[in-house]
């Protein structure tokens, strides 16, 4: 999963680029971080496969956003669920398209990506003027260092690209062509 900072940066940029689409920004941001937190919204989710509608222990990551869209508890017209969808799309594009090579290299070296997130957090928080939510503060670390796998400029390009997605178009593609239809 991309770190909380990346998810929130994408959400903030999404809100800036899609004015008037999201009515309740707090609910939207809550939805953006929800898949990585349990139902209480205070602890990291223990069952990523369930909360992310896919399989998360292999690469490329298997994501079934069509299952999410067909889940009877999901109301995609609700800002919380739009945020949740943006999170799932972010993860899909991060692991399967944009950073697949980096993630495979990391996995082959038996490393995790959290060191890289910790190195990037400070810069991304400043760049996107992110206020860290209370319920995720304890998961945020800051390291003065150079990421091993993620290039900061590429992460910024990723944030800009994903925040420019049109959620309705993504939904239409998934419903018509399945996950294979996403570029």
Short mmCIF file of N, CA and C in Angstrom, two decimals:
data_model
loop_
_atom_site.label_atom_id
_atom_site.label_comp_id
_atom_site.label_asym_id
_atom_site.label_seq_id
_atom_site.Cartn_x
_atom_site.Cartn_y
_atom_site.Cartn_z
N UNK A 1 0.84 -1.18 0.00
CA UNK A 1 0.00 0.00 0.00
C UNK A 1 0.87 1.23 0.00
N UNK A 2 0.57 2.21 -0.82
CA UNK A 2 1.27 3.48 -0.69
C UNK A 2 1.02 4.03 0.72
N UNK A 3 1.97 4.75 1.24
CA UNK A 3 1.83 5.29 2.59
C UNK A 3 0.67 6.26 2.71
N UNK A 4 0.28 6.51 3.95
CA UNK A 4 -0.82 7.44 4.21
C UNK A 4 -0.56 8.80 3.57
N UNK A 5 0.68 9.26 3.62
CA UNK A 5 1.00 10.58 3.06
C UNK A 5 0.71 10.63 1.57
N UNK A 6 1.06 9.59 0.85
CA UNK A 6 0.79 9.55 -0.59
C UNK A 6 -0.72 9.53 -0.84
N UNK A 7 -1.44 8.71 -0.09
CA UNK A 7 -2.90 8.65 -0.25
C UNK A 7 -3.55 10.01 0.02
N UNK A 8 -3.12 10.67 1.08
CA UNK A 8 -3.74 11.95 1.43
C UNK A 8 -3.33 13.04 0.44
N UNK A 9 -2.09 13.00 -0.04
CA UNK A 9 -1.67 13.97 -1.07
C UNK A 9 -2.52 13.81 -2.32
N UNK A 10 -2.78 12.58 -2.72
CA UNK A 10 -3.63 12.33 -3.90
C UNK A 10 -5.04 12.86 -3.63
N UNK A 11 -5.56 12.60 -2.45
CA UNK A 11 -6.91 13.07 -2.11
C UNK A 11 -6.98 14.60 -2.15
N UNK A 12 -5.98 15.26 -1.57
CA UNK A 12 -5.98 16.74 -1.58
C UNK A 12 -5.91 17.28 -3.00
N UNK A 13 -5.06 16.70 -3.81
CA UNK A 13 -4.95 17.14 -5.20
C UNK A 13 -6.24 16.83 -5.97
N UNK A 14 -6.84 15.69 -5.67
CA UNK A 14 -8.11 15.33 -6.31
C UNK A 14 -9.16 16.39 -6.00
N UNK A 15 -9.24 16.78 -4.73
CA UNK A 15 -10.20 17.81 -4.33
C UNK A 15 -9.94 19.13 -5.06
N UNK A 16 -8.69 19.48 -5.24
CA UNK A 16 -8.33 20.72 -5.95
C UNK A 16 -8.70 20.66 -7.44
N UNK A 17 -8.53 19.48 -8.02
CA UNK A 17 -8.74 19.33 -9.47
C UNK A 17 -10.19 19.04 -9.85
N UNK A 18 -10.97 18.59 -8.89
CA UNK A 18 -12.35 18.19 -9.17
C UNK A 18 -13.31 18.96 -8.27
N UNK A 19 -13.21 20.25 -8.34
CA UNK A 19 -14.05 21.12 -7.49
C UNK A 19 -15.53 20.80 -7.72
N UNK A 20 -16.29 20.89 -6.67
CA UNK A 20 -17.74 20.66 -6.67
C UNK A 20 -18.15 19.20 -6.83
N UNK A 21 -17.20 18.28 -7.02
CA UNK A 21 -17.55 16.88 -7.13
C UNK A 21 -17.72 16.24 -5.75
N UNK A 22 -16.90 16.67 -4.81
CA UNK A 22 -16.93 16.13 -3.45
C UNK A 22 -17.57 17.18 -2.55
N UNK A 23 -18.66 16.81 -1.90
CA UNK A 23 -19.37 17.75 -1.04
C UNK A 23 -18.86 17.73 0.40
N UNK A 24 -18.44 16.55 0.87
CA UNK A 24 -17.97 16.43 2.24
C UNK A 24 -16.51 15.95 2.23
N UNK A 25 -15.59 16.91 2.32
CA UNK A 25 -14.16 16.60 2.24
C UNK A 25 -13.70 15.68 3.36
N UNK A 26 -14.24 15.86 4.58
CA UNK A 26 -13.84 15.00 5.70
C UNK A 26 -14.21 13.55 5.44
N UNK A 27 -15.42 13.32 4.94
CA UNK A 27 -15.84 11.96 4.63
C UNK A 27 -14.98 11.37 3.50
N UNK A 28 -14.66 12.19 2.53
CA UNK A 28 -13.83 11.75 1.41
C UNK A 28 -12.45 11.30 1.92
N UNK A 29 -11.82 12.11 2.75
CA UNK A 29 -10.50 11.77 3.30
C UNK A 29 -10.60 10.52 4.18
N UNK A 30 -11.67 10.43 4.96
CA UNK A 30 -11.89 9.24 5.78
C UNK A 30 -11.95 7.99 4.89
N UNK A 31 -12.64 8.10 3.77
CA UNK A 31 -12.73 6.98 2.83
C UNK A 31 -11.39 6.65 2.21
N UNK A 32 -10.59 7.67 1.96
CA UNK A 32 -9.27 7.46 1.34
C UNK A 32 -8.36 6.65 2.26
N UNK A 33 -8.46 6.83 3.56
CA UNK A 33 -7.58 6.07 4.46
C UNK A 33 -8.24 4.82 5.03
N UNK A 34 -9.54 4.67 4.85
CA UNK A 34 -10.29 3.56 5.45
C UNK A 34 -9.77 2.17 5.11
N UNK A 35 -9.40 1.86 3.88
CA UNK A 35 -8.96 0.49 3.59
C UNK A 35 -7.73 0.05 4.39
N UNK A 36 -6.93 1.02 4.84
CA UNK A 36 -5.73 0.68 5.60
C UNK A 36 -5.95 0.70 7.10
N UNK A 37 -7.14 1.08 7.55
CA UNK A 37 -7.45 1.09 8.98
C UNK A 37 -8.61 0.15 9.24
N UNK A 38 -8.68 -0.39 10.44
CA UNK A 38 -9.82 -1.25 10.75
C UNK A 38 -11.07 -0.41 10.98
N UNK A 39 -12.15 -1.05 11.31
CA UNK A 39 -13.45 -0.37 11.45
C UNK A 39 -13.43 0.77 12.46
N UNK A 40 -12.55 0.69 13.47
CA UNK A 40 -12.49 1.74 14.47
C UNK A 40 -11.78 2.98 13.95
N UNK A 41 -11.10 2.83 12.81
CA UNK A 41 -10.34 3.91 12.18
C UNK A 41 -9.14 4.34 13.03
N UNK A 42 -8.71 3.47 13.96
CA UNK A 42 -7.57 3.81 14.81
C UNK A 42 -6.46 2.77 14.77
N UNK A 43 -6.67 1.65 14.13
CA UNK A 43 -5.65 0.62 14.04
C UNK A 43 -5.49 0.19 12.59
N UNK A 44 -4.28 -0.19 12.23
CA UNK A 44 -4.02 -0.68 10.88
C UNK A 44 -4.89 -1.90 10.63
N UNK A 45 -5.48 -1.97 9.45
CA UNK A 45 -6.33 -3.09 9.08
C UNK A 45 -5.52 -4.38 9.06
N UNK A 46 -6.06 -5.41 9.68
CA UNK A 46 -5.35 -6.69 9.75
C UNK A 46 -5.67 -7.57 8.54
N UNK A 47 -6.77 -7.34 7.90
CA UNK A 47 -7.15 -8.18 6.77
C UNK A 47 -7.19 -7.34 5.49
N UNK A 48 -6.00 -7.10 4.94
CA UNK A 48 -5.89 -6.27 3.72
C UNK A 48 -6.63 -6.90 2.54
N UNK A 49 -6.66 -8.21 2.46
CA UNK A 49 -7.36 -8.85 1.35
C UNK A 49 -8.84 -8.47 1.36
N UNK A 50 -9.43 -8.44 2.54
CA UNK A 50 -10.85 -8.09 2.65
C UNK A 50 -11.08 -6.60 2.41
N UNK A 51 -10.30 -5.76 3.08
CA UNK A 51 -10.52 -4.31 2.99
C UNK A 51 -10.12 -3.74 1.63
N UNK A 52 -9.29 -4.48 0.89
CA UNK A 52 -8.84 -4.01 -0.41
C UNK A 52 -9.43 -4.81 -1.58
N UNK A 53 -10.35 -5.72 -1.28
CA UNK A 53 -11.03 -6.48 -2.32
C UNK A 53 -10.03 -7.17 -3.26
N UNK A 54 -9.06 -7.84 -2.69
CA UNK A 54 -8.08 -8.51 -3.53
C UNK A 54 -7.09 -9.32 -2.73
N UNK A 55 -5.99 -9.66 -3.38
CA UNK A 55 -4.91 -10.42 -2.78
C UNK A 55 -3.68 -9.53 -2.70
N UNK A 56 -3.14 -9.37 -1.49
CA UNK A 56 -2.08 -8.39 -1.27
C UNK A 56 -0.73 -8.97 -0.93
N UNK A 57 -0.58 -10.26 -0.93
CA UNK A 57 0.71 -10.84 -0.58
C UNK A 57 1.54 -11.22 -1.80
N UNK A 58 1.03 -10.97 -3.00
CA UNK A 58 1.76 -11.29 -4.22
C UNK A 58 1.84 -10.04 -5.09
N UNK A 59 2.79 -10.04 -6.00
CA UNK A 59 2.90 -8.96 -6.99
C UNK A 59 2.79 -9.58 -8.37
N UNK A 60 2.12 -8.96 -9.32
CA UNK A 60 1.33 -7.75 -9.12
C UNK A 60 0.14 -8.03 -8.21
N UNK A 61 -0.31 -6.98 -7.56
CA UNK A 61 -1.41 -7.07 -6.62
C UNK A 61 -2.70 -7.36 -7.38
N UNK A 62 -3.47 -8.29 -6.86
CA UNK A 62 -4.75 -8.63 -7.48
C UNK A 62 -5.84 -7.79 -6.82
N UNK A 63 -6.45 -6.92 -7.58
CA UNK A 63 -7.48 -6.04 -7.06
C UNK A 63 -8.78 -6.29 -7.82
N UNK A 64 -9.86 -6.38 -7.08
CA UNK A 64 -11.17 -6.63 -7.69
C UNK A 64 -12.09 -5.46 -7.38
N UNK A 65 -11.80 -4.33 -8.02
CA UNK A 65 -12.62 -3.15 -7.76
C UNK A 65 -14.05 -3.36 -8.23
N UNK A 66 -14.23 -4.27 -9.19
CA UNK A 66 -15.59 -4.59 -9.61
C UNK A 66 -16.37 -5.22 -8.45
N UNK A 67 -15.70 -6.00 -7.60
CA UNK A 67 -16.36 -6.55 -6.40
C UNK A 67 -16.76 -5.42 -5.46
N UNK A 68 -15.88 -4.44 -5.31
CA UNK A 68 -16.17 -3.28 -4.48
C UNK A 68 -17.40 -2.55 -5.02
N UNK A 69 -17.43 -2.32 -6.32
CA UNK A 69 -18.54 -1.58 -6.92
C UNK A 69 -19.86 -2.34 -6.82
N UNK A 70 -19.79 -3.67 -6.73
CA UNK A 70 -21.00 -4.49 -6.62
C UNK A 70 -21.34 -4.85 -5.18
N UNK A 71 -20.55 -4.38 -4.24
CA UNK A 71 -20.80 -4.65 -2.82
C UNK A 71 -22.06 -3.87 -2.41
N UNK A 72 -23.03 -4.56 -1.83
CA UNK A 72 -24.30 -3.92 -1.48
C UNK A 72 -24.15 -2.85 -0.40
N UNK A 73 -23.07 -2.87 0.37
CA UNK A 73 -22.87 -1.85 1.40
C UNK A 73 -22.25 -0.57 0.85
N UNK A 74 -21.81 -0.60 -0.39
CA UNK A 74 -21.15 0.55 -1.01
C UNK A 74 -22.16 1.43 -1.73
N UNK A 75 -22.14 2.72 -1.43
CA UNK A 75 -22.94 3.72 -2.15
C UNK A 75 -21.96 4.67 -2.82
N UNK A 76 -21.64 4.41 -4.05
CA UNK A 76 -20.59 5.14 -4.76
C UNK A 76 -20.94 6.62 -4.95
N UNK A 77 -22.17 7.01 -4.67
CA UNK A 77 -22.53 8.42 -4.73
C UNK A 77 -22.17 9.16 -3.44
N UNK A 78 -21.79 8.40 -2.42
CA UNK A 78 -21.40 8.95 -1.12
C UNK A 78 -19.91 9.30 -1.14
N UNK A 79 -19.54 10.46 -0.60
CA UNK A 79 -18.15 10.92 -0.65
C UNK A 79 -17.18 9.98 0.05
N UNK A 80 -17.60 9.34 1.13
CA UNK A 80 -16.75 8.36 1.81
C UNK A 80 -16.37 7.24 0.84
N UNK A 81 -17.35 6.71 0.13
CA UNK A 81 -17.09 5.61 -0.79
C UNK A 81 -16.31 6.05 -2.02
N UNK A 82 -16.47 7.30 -2.43
CA UNK A 82 -15.63 7.83 -3.52
C UNK A 82 -14.17 7.86 -3.07
N UNK A 83 -13.95 8.25 -1.81
CA UNK A 83 -12.59 8.25 -1.27
C UNK A 83 -12.03 6.83 -1.19
N UNK A 84 -12.86 5.91 -0.79
CA UNK A 84 -12.46 4.50 -0.70
C UNK A 84 -12.05 4.00 -2.09
N UNK A 85 -12.87 4.33 -3.10
CA UNK A 85 -12.56 3.94 -4.48
C UNK A 85 -11.23 4.55 -4.91
N UNK A 86 -11.01 5.81 -4.60
CA UNK A 86 -9.75 6.46 -4.98
C UNK A 86 -8.57 5.72 -4.33
N UNK A 87 -8.73 5.27 -3.10
CA UNK A 87 -7.68 4.50 -2.44
C UNK A 87 -7.39 3.21 -3.21
N UNK A 88 -8.44 2.47 -3.55
CA UNK A 88 -8.25 1.21 -4.26
C UNK A 88 -7.60 1.42 -5.62
N UNK A 89 -8.02 2.45 -6.33
CA UNK A 89 -7.40 2.77 -7.62
C UNK A 89 -5.94 3.17 -7.44
N UNK A 90 -5.65 3.94 -6.41
CA UNK A 90 -4.28 4.35 -6.13
C UNK A 90 -3.41 3.12 -5.91
N UNK A 91 -3.87 2.21 -5.08
CA UNK A 91 -3.10 1.00 -4.82
C UNK A 91 -2.91 0.18 -6.10
N UNK A 92 -3.97 0.03 -6.86
CA UNK A 92 -3.88 -0.74 -8.11
C UNK A 92 -2.83 -0.15 -9.04
N UNK A 93 -2.91 1.14 -9.30
CA UNK A 93 -1.97 1.77 -10.21
C UNK A 93 -0.55 1.78 -9.63
N UNK A 94 -0.42 1.97 -8.34
CA UNK A 94 0.90 2.00 -7.70
C UNK A 94 1.62 0.67 -7.89
N UNK A 95 0.96 -0.42 -7.49
CA UNK A 95 1.61 -1.73 -7.51
C UNK A 95 1.63 -2.41 -8.87
N UNK A 96 0.64 -2.17 -9.69
CA UNK A 96 0.53 -2.91 -10.94
C UNK A 96 1.00 -2.15 -12.18
N UNK A 97 1.08 -0.87 -12.09
CA UNK A 97 1.44 -0.08 -13.27
C UNK A 97 2.66 0.80 -13.03
N UNK A 98 2.55 1.71 -12.09
CA UNK A 98 3.54 2.77 -11.95
C UNK A 98 4.84 2.32 -11.27
N UNK A 99 4.73 1.53 -10.20
CA UNK A 99 5.90 1.15 -9.42
C UNK A 99 6.08 -0.36 -9.33
N UNK A 100 5.60 -1.10 -10.30
CA UNK A 100 5.72 -2.56 -10.27
C UNK A 100 7.18 -3.00 -10.21
N UNK A 101 8.03 -2.43 -11.05
CA UNK A 101 9.44 -2.83 -11.07
C UNK A 101 10.11 -2.56 -9.73
N UNK A 102 9.83 -1.40 -9.16
CA UNK A 102 10.41 -1.05 -7.87
C UNK A 102 9.94 -1.99 -6.77
N UNK A 103 8.66 -2.33 -6.81
CA UNK A 103 8.10 -3.22 -5.78
C UNK A 103 8.65 -4.64 -5.92
N UNK A 104 8.81 -5.11 -7.15
CA UNK A 104 9.39 -6.43 -7.37
C UNK A 104 10.84 -6.46 -6.89
N UNK A 105 11.59 -5.41 -7.20
CA UNK A 105 12.99 -5.32 -6.75
C UNK A 105 13.05 -5.33 -5.21
N UNK A 106 12.18 -4.55 -4.59
CA UNK A 106 12.12 -4.49 -3.14
C UNK A 106 11.81 -5.87 -2.56
N UNK A 107 10.83 -6.54 -3.13
CA UNK A 107 10.44 -7.87 -2.64
C UNK A 107 11.57 -8.87 -2.83
N UNK A 108 12.25 -8.83 -3.98
CA UNK A 108 13.36 -9.74 -4.25
C UNK A 108 14.52 -9.53 -3.27
N UNK A 109 14.64 -8.31 -2.74
CA UNK A 109 15.69 -8.00 -1.76
C UNK A 109 15.20 -8.22 -0.32
N UNK A 110 14.01 -8.79 -0.19
CA UNK A 110 13.41 -9.03 1.14
C UNK A 110 13.33 -7.77 1.98
N UNK A 111 13.04 -6.65 1.34
CA UNK A 111 12.86 -5.38 2.04
C UNK A 111 11.39 -5.00 2.01
N UNK A 112 11.07 -3.98 2.80
CA UNK A 112 9.74 -3.40 2.68
C UNK A 112 9.90 -1.95 2.26
N UNK A 113 8.81 -1.36 1.89
CA UNK A 113 8.83 -0.04 1.30
C UNK A 113 8.66 1.08 2.33
N UNK A 114 8.45 0.71 3.58
CA UNK A 114 8.15 1.72 4.61
C UNK A 114 9.32 2.66 4.86
N UNK A 115 10.55 2.19 4.73
CA UNK A 115 11.70 3.08 4.86
C UNK A 115 11.59 4.22 3.84
N UNK A 116 11.22 3.87 2.61
CA UNK A 116 11.08 4.88 1.56
C UNK A 116 9.99 5.89 1.91
N UNK A 117 8.86 5.40 2.40
CA UNK A 117 7.79 6.32 2.80
C UNK A 117 8.27 7.26 3.89
N UNK A 118 8.99 6.71 4.87
CA UNK A 118 9.48 7.52 5.98
C UNK A 118 10.44 8.61 5.48
N UNK A 119 11.21 8.30 4.44
CA UNK A 119 12.12 9.30 3.85
C UNK A 119 11.35 10.37 3.07
N UNK A 120 10.24 10.01 2.48
CA UNK A 120 9.46 10.92 1.64
C UNK A 120 8.43 11.75 2.42
N UNK A 121 8.02 11.28 3.58
CA UNK A 121 6.91 11.90 4.31
C UNK A 121 7.07 13.40 4.50
N UNK A 122 8.19 13.85 5.01
CA UNK A 122 8.37 15.27 5.31
C UNK A 122 8.21 16.14 4.06
N UNK A 123 8.87 15.76 2.98
CA UNK A 123 8.78 16.53 1.73
C UNK A 123 7.35 16.57 1.19
N UNK A 124 6.68 15.42 1.21
CA UNK A 124 5.31 15.37 0.68
C UNK A 124 4.33 16.16 1.55
N UNK A 125 4.52 16.09 2.85
CA UNK A 125 3.65 16.85 3.77
C UNK A 125 3.81 18.34 3.51
N UNK A 126 5.03 18.79 3.33
CA UNK A 126 5.27 20.22 3.05
C UNK A 126 4.74 20.60 1.68
N UNK A 127 5.05 19.79 0.68
CA UNK A 127 4.65 20.11 -0.70
C UNK A 127 3.13 20.21 -0.84
N UNK A 128 2.41 19.28 -0.23
CA UNK A 128 0.95 19.22 -0.39
C UNK A 128 0.19 19.78 0.80
N UNK A 129 0.90 20.40 1.72
CA UNK A 129 0.30 21.04 2.90
C UNK A 129 -0.69 20.10 3.60
N UNK A 130 -0.18 18.94 3.95
CA UNK A 130 -0.99 17.90 4.58
C UNK A 130 -0.98 18.08 6.08
N UNK A 131 -2.17 18.03 6.65
CA UNK A 131 -2.32 17.97 8.10
C UNK A 131 -2.52 16.51 8.45
N UNK A 132 -1.63 15.99 9.29
CA UNK A 132 -1.71 14.58 9.66
C UNK A 132 -2.89 14.36 10.61
N UNK A 133 -3.75 13.45 10.26
CA UNK A 133 -4.92 13.13 11.08
C UNK A 133 -4.47 12.41 12.34
N UNK A 134 -5.16 12.68 13.43
CA UNK A 134 -4.81 12.09 14.73
C UNK A 134 -4.72 10.56 14.68
N UNK A 135 -5.68 9.93 13.99
CA UNK A 135 -5.73 8.48 14.00
C UNK A 135 -4.63 7.80 13.18
N UNK A 136 -3.83 8.56 12.45
CA UNK A 136 -2.72 7.94 11.72
C UNK A 136 -1.35 8.46 12.16
N UNK A 137 -1.32 9.42 13.08
CA UNK A 137 -0.04 9.99 13.53
C UNK A 137 0.95 8.94 13.99
N UNK A 138 0.47 7.96 14.73
CA UNK A 138 1.39 6.96 15.28
C UNK A 138 2.01 6.07 14.20
N UNK A 139 1.46 6.11 12.99
CA UNK A 139 2.01 5.32 11.89
C UNK A 139 2.94 6.14 10.99
N UNK A 140 3.07 7.40 11.29
CA UNK A 140 3.88 8.30 10.47
C UNK A 140 5.28 8.40 11.07
N UNK A 141 6.27 8.09 10.28
CA UNK A 141 7.66 8.22 10.70
C UNK A 141 8.37 9.15 9.73
N UNK A 142 9.45 9.73 10.22
CA UNK A 142 10.21 10.67 9.41
C UNK A 142 11.68 10.32 9.52
N UNK A 143 12.30 10.07 8.39
CA UNK A 143 13.72 9.75 8.35
C UNK A 143 14.39 10.71 7.39
N UNK A 144 15.50 11.28 7.82
CA UNK A 144 16.34 12.06 6.91
C UNK A 144 17.20 11.07 6.15
N UNK A 145 16.83 10.81 4.93
CA UNK A 145 17.58 9.83 4.15
C UNK A 145 17.08 9.80 2.73
N UNK A 146 17.66 8.90 1.97
CA UNK A 146 17.29 8.75 0.57
C UNK A 146 16.53 7.44 0.41
N UNK A 147 15.37 7.50 -0.21
CA UNK A 147 14.62 6.26 -0.44
C UNK A 147 15.45 5.26 -1.26
N UNK A 148 15.27 3.99 -0.98
CA UNK A 148 16.01 2.94 -1.69
C UNK A 148 15.38 2.59 -3.03
N UNK A 149 14.05 2.67 -3.10
CA UNK A 149 13.34 2.18 -4.29
C UNK A 149 12.49 3.24 -5.00
N UNK A 150 11.95 4.16 -4.25
CA UNK A 150 11.03 5.15 -4.83
C UNK A 150 11.75 6.46 -5.11
N UNK A 151 11.68 6.90 -6.34
CA UNK A 151 12.21 8.20 -6.72
C UNK A 151 11.17 9.27 -6.39
N UNK A 152 11.58 10.30 -5.65
CA UNK A 152 10.63 11.34 -5.21
C UNK A 152 9.93 12.00 -6.39
N UNK A 153 10.65 12.31 -7.45
CA UNK A 153 10.02 12.96 -8.61
C UNK A 153 8.98 12.05 -9.25
N UNK A 154 9.26 10.76 -9.30
CA UNK A 154 8.29 9.82 -9.87
C UNK A 154 7.06 9.71 -8.97
N UNK A 155 7.26 9.78 -7.66
CA UNK A 155 6.13 9.75 -6.72
C UNK A 155 5.25 10.98 -6.94
N UNK A 156 5.86 12.13 -7.13
CA UNK A 156 5.10 13.37 -7.37
C UNK A 156 4.32 13.27 -8.68
N UNK A 157 4.94 12.73 -9.71
CA UNK A 157 4.24 12.53 -10.99
C UNK A 157 3.06 11.58 -10.78
N UNK A 158 3.28 10.52 -10.00
CA UNK A 158 2.21 9.57 -9.69
C UNK A 158 1.05 10.27 -8.97
N UNK A 159 1.36 11.07 -7.98
CA UNK A 159 0.32 11.80 -7.23
C UNK A 159 -0.49 12.68 -8.18
N UNK A 160 0.19 13.39 -9.05
CA UNK A 160 -0.50 14.28 -9.99
C UNK A 160 -1.35 13.49 -10.98
N UNK A 161 -0.83 12.39 -11.46
CA UNK A 161 -1.57 11.58 -12.44
C UNK A 161 -2.81 10.94 -11.82
N UNK A 162 -2.65 10.32 -10.66
CA UNK A 162 -3.79 9.64 -10.04
C UNK A 162 -4.85 10.64 -9.58
N UNK A 163 -4.41 11.79 -9.10
CA UNK A 163 -5.39 12.80 -8.65
C UNK A 163 -6.14 13.42 -9.83
N UNK A 164 -5.68 13.19 -11.02
CA UNK A 164 -6.37 13.69 -12.22
C UNK A 164 -7.38 12.70 -12.79
N UNK A 165 -7.40 11.49 -12.26
CA UNK A 165 -8.35 10.49 -12.76
C UNK A 165 -9.78 10.99 -12.59
N UNK A 166 -10.63 10.58 -13.50
CA UNK A 166 -12.06 10.83 -13.38
C UNK A 166 -12.68 9.55 -12.83
N UNK A 167 -13.19 9.60 -11.61
CA UNK A 167 -13.71 8.40 -10.97
C UNK A 167 -14.85 7.76 -11.77
N UNK A 168 -15.73 8.59 -12.32
CA UNK A 168 -16.83 8.04 -13.11
C UNK A 168 -16.32 7.27 -14.33
N UNK A 169 -15.30 7.80 -14.98
CA UNK A 169 -14.71 7.10 -16.14
C UNK A 169 -14.07 5.79 -15.72
N UNK A 170 -13.38 5.80 -14.58
CA UNK A 170 -12.75 4.58 -14.08
C UNK A 170 -13.81 3.52 -13.77
N UNK A 171 -14.90 3.93 -13.17
CA UNK A 171 -16.00 3.01 -12.86
C UNK A 171 -16.56 2.42 -14.15
N UNK A 172 -16.79 3.26 -15.13
CA UNK A 172 -17.35 2.81 -16.42
C UNK A 172 -16.43 1.77 -17.07
N UNK A 173 -15.13 2.04 -17.07
CA UNK A 173 -14.16 1.11 -17.65
C UNK A 173 -14.20 -0.23 -16.93
N UNK A 174 -14.18 -0.18 -15.60
CA UNK A 174 -14.16 -1.41 -14.80
C UNK A 174 -15.43 -2.23 -15.03
N UNK A 175 -16.58 -1.55 -15.05
CA UNK A 175 -17.84 -2.27 -15.24
C UNK A 175 -17.96 -2.86 -16.65
N UNK A 176 -17.39 -2.17 -17.64
CA UNK A 176 -17.47 -2.65 -19.02
C UNK A 176 -16.41 -3.68 -19.36
N UNK A 177 -15.16 -3.45 -18.90
CA UNK A 177 -14.03 -4.28 -19.34
C UNK A 177 -13.33 -5.01 -18.20
N UNK A 178 -13.74 -4.78 -16.98
CA UNK A 178 -13.04 -5.39 -15.84
C UNK A 178 -11.76 -4.64 -15.56
N UNK A 179 -10.98 -5.18 -14.65
CA UNK A 179 -9.73 -4.54 -14.25
C UNK A 179 -8.73 -4.47 -15.40
N UNK A 180 -8.85 -5.37 -16.35
CA UNK A 180 -7.93 -5.40 -17.50
C UNK A 180 -8.06 -4.13 -18.34
N UNK A 181 -9.18 -3.44 -18.23
CA UNK A 181 -9.42 -2.24 -19.02
C UNK A 181 -8.65 -1.02 -18.51
N UNK A 182 -8.14 -1.09 -17.28
CA UNK A 182 -7.41 0.05 -16.72
C UNK A 182 -5.98 0.08 -17.27
N UNK A 183 -5.57 1.25 -17.74
CA UNK A 183 -4.21 1.37 -18.30
C UNK A 183 -3.25 1.73 -17.22
#
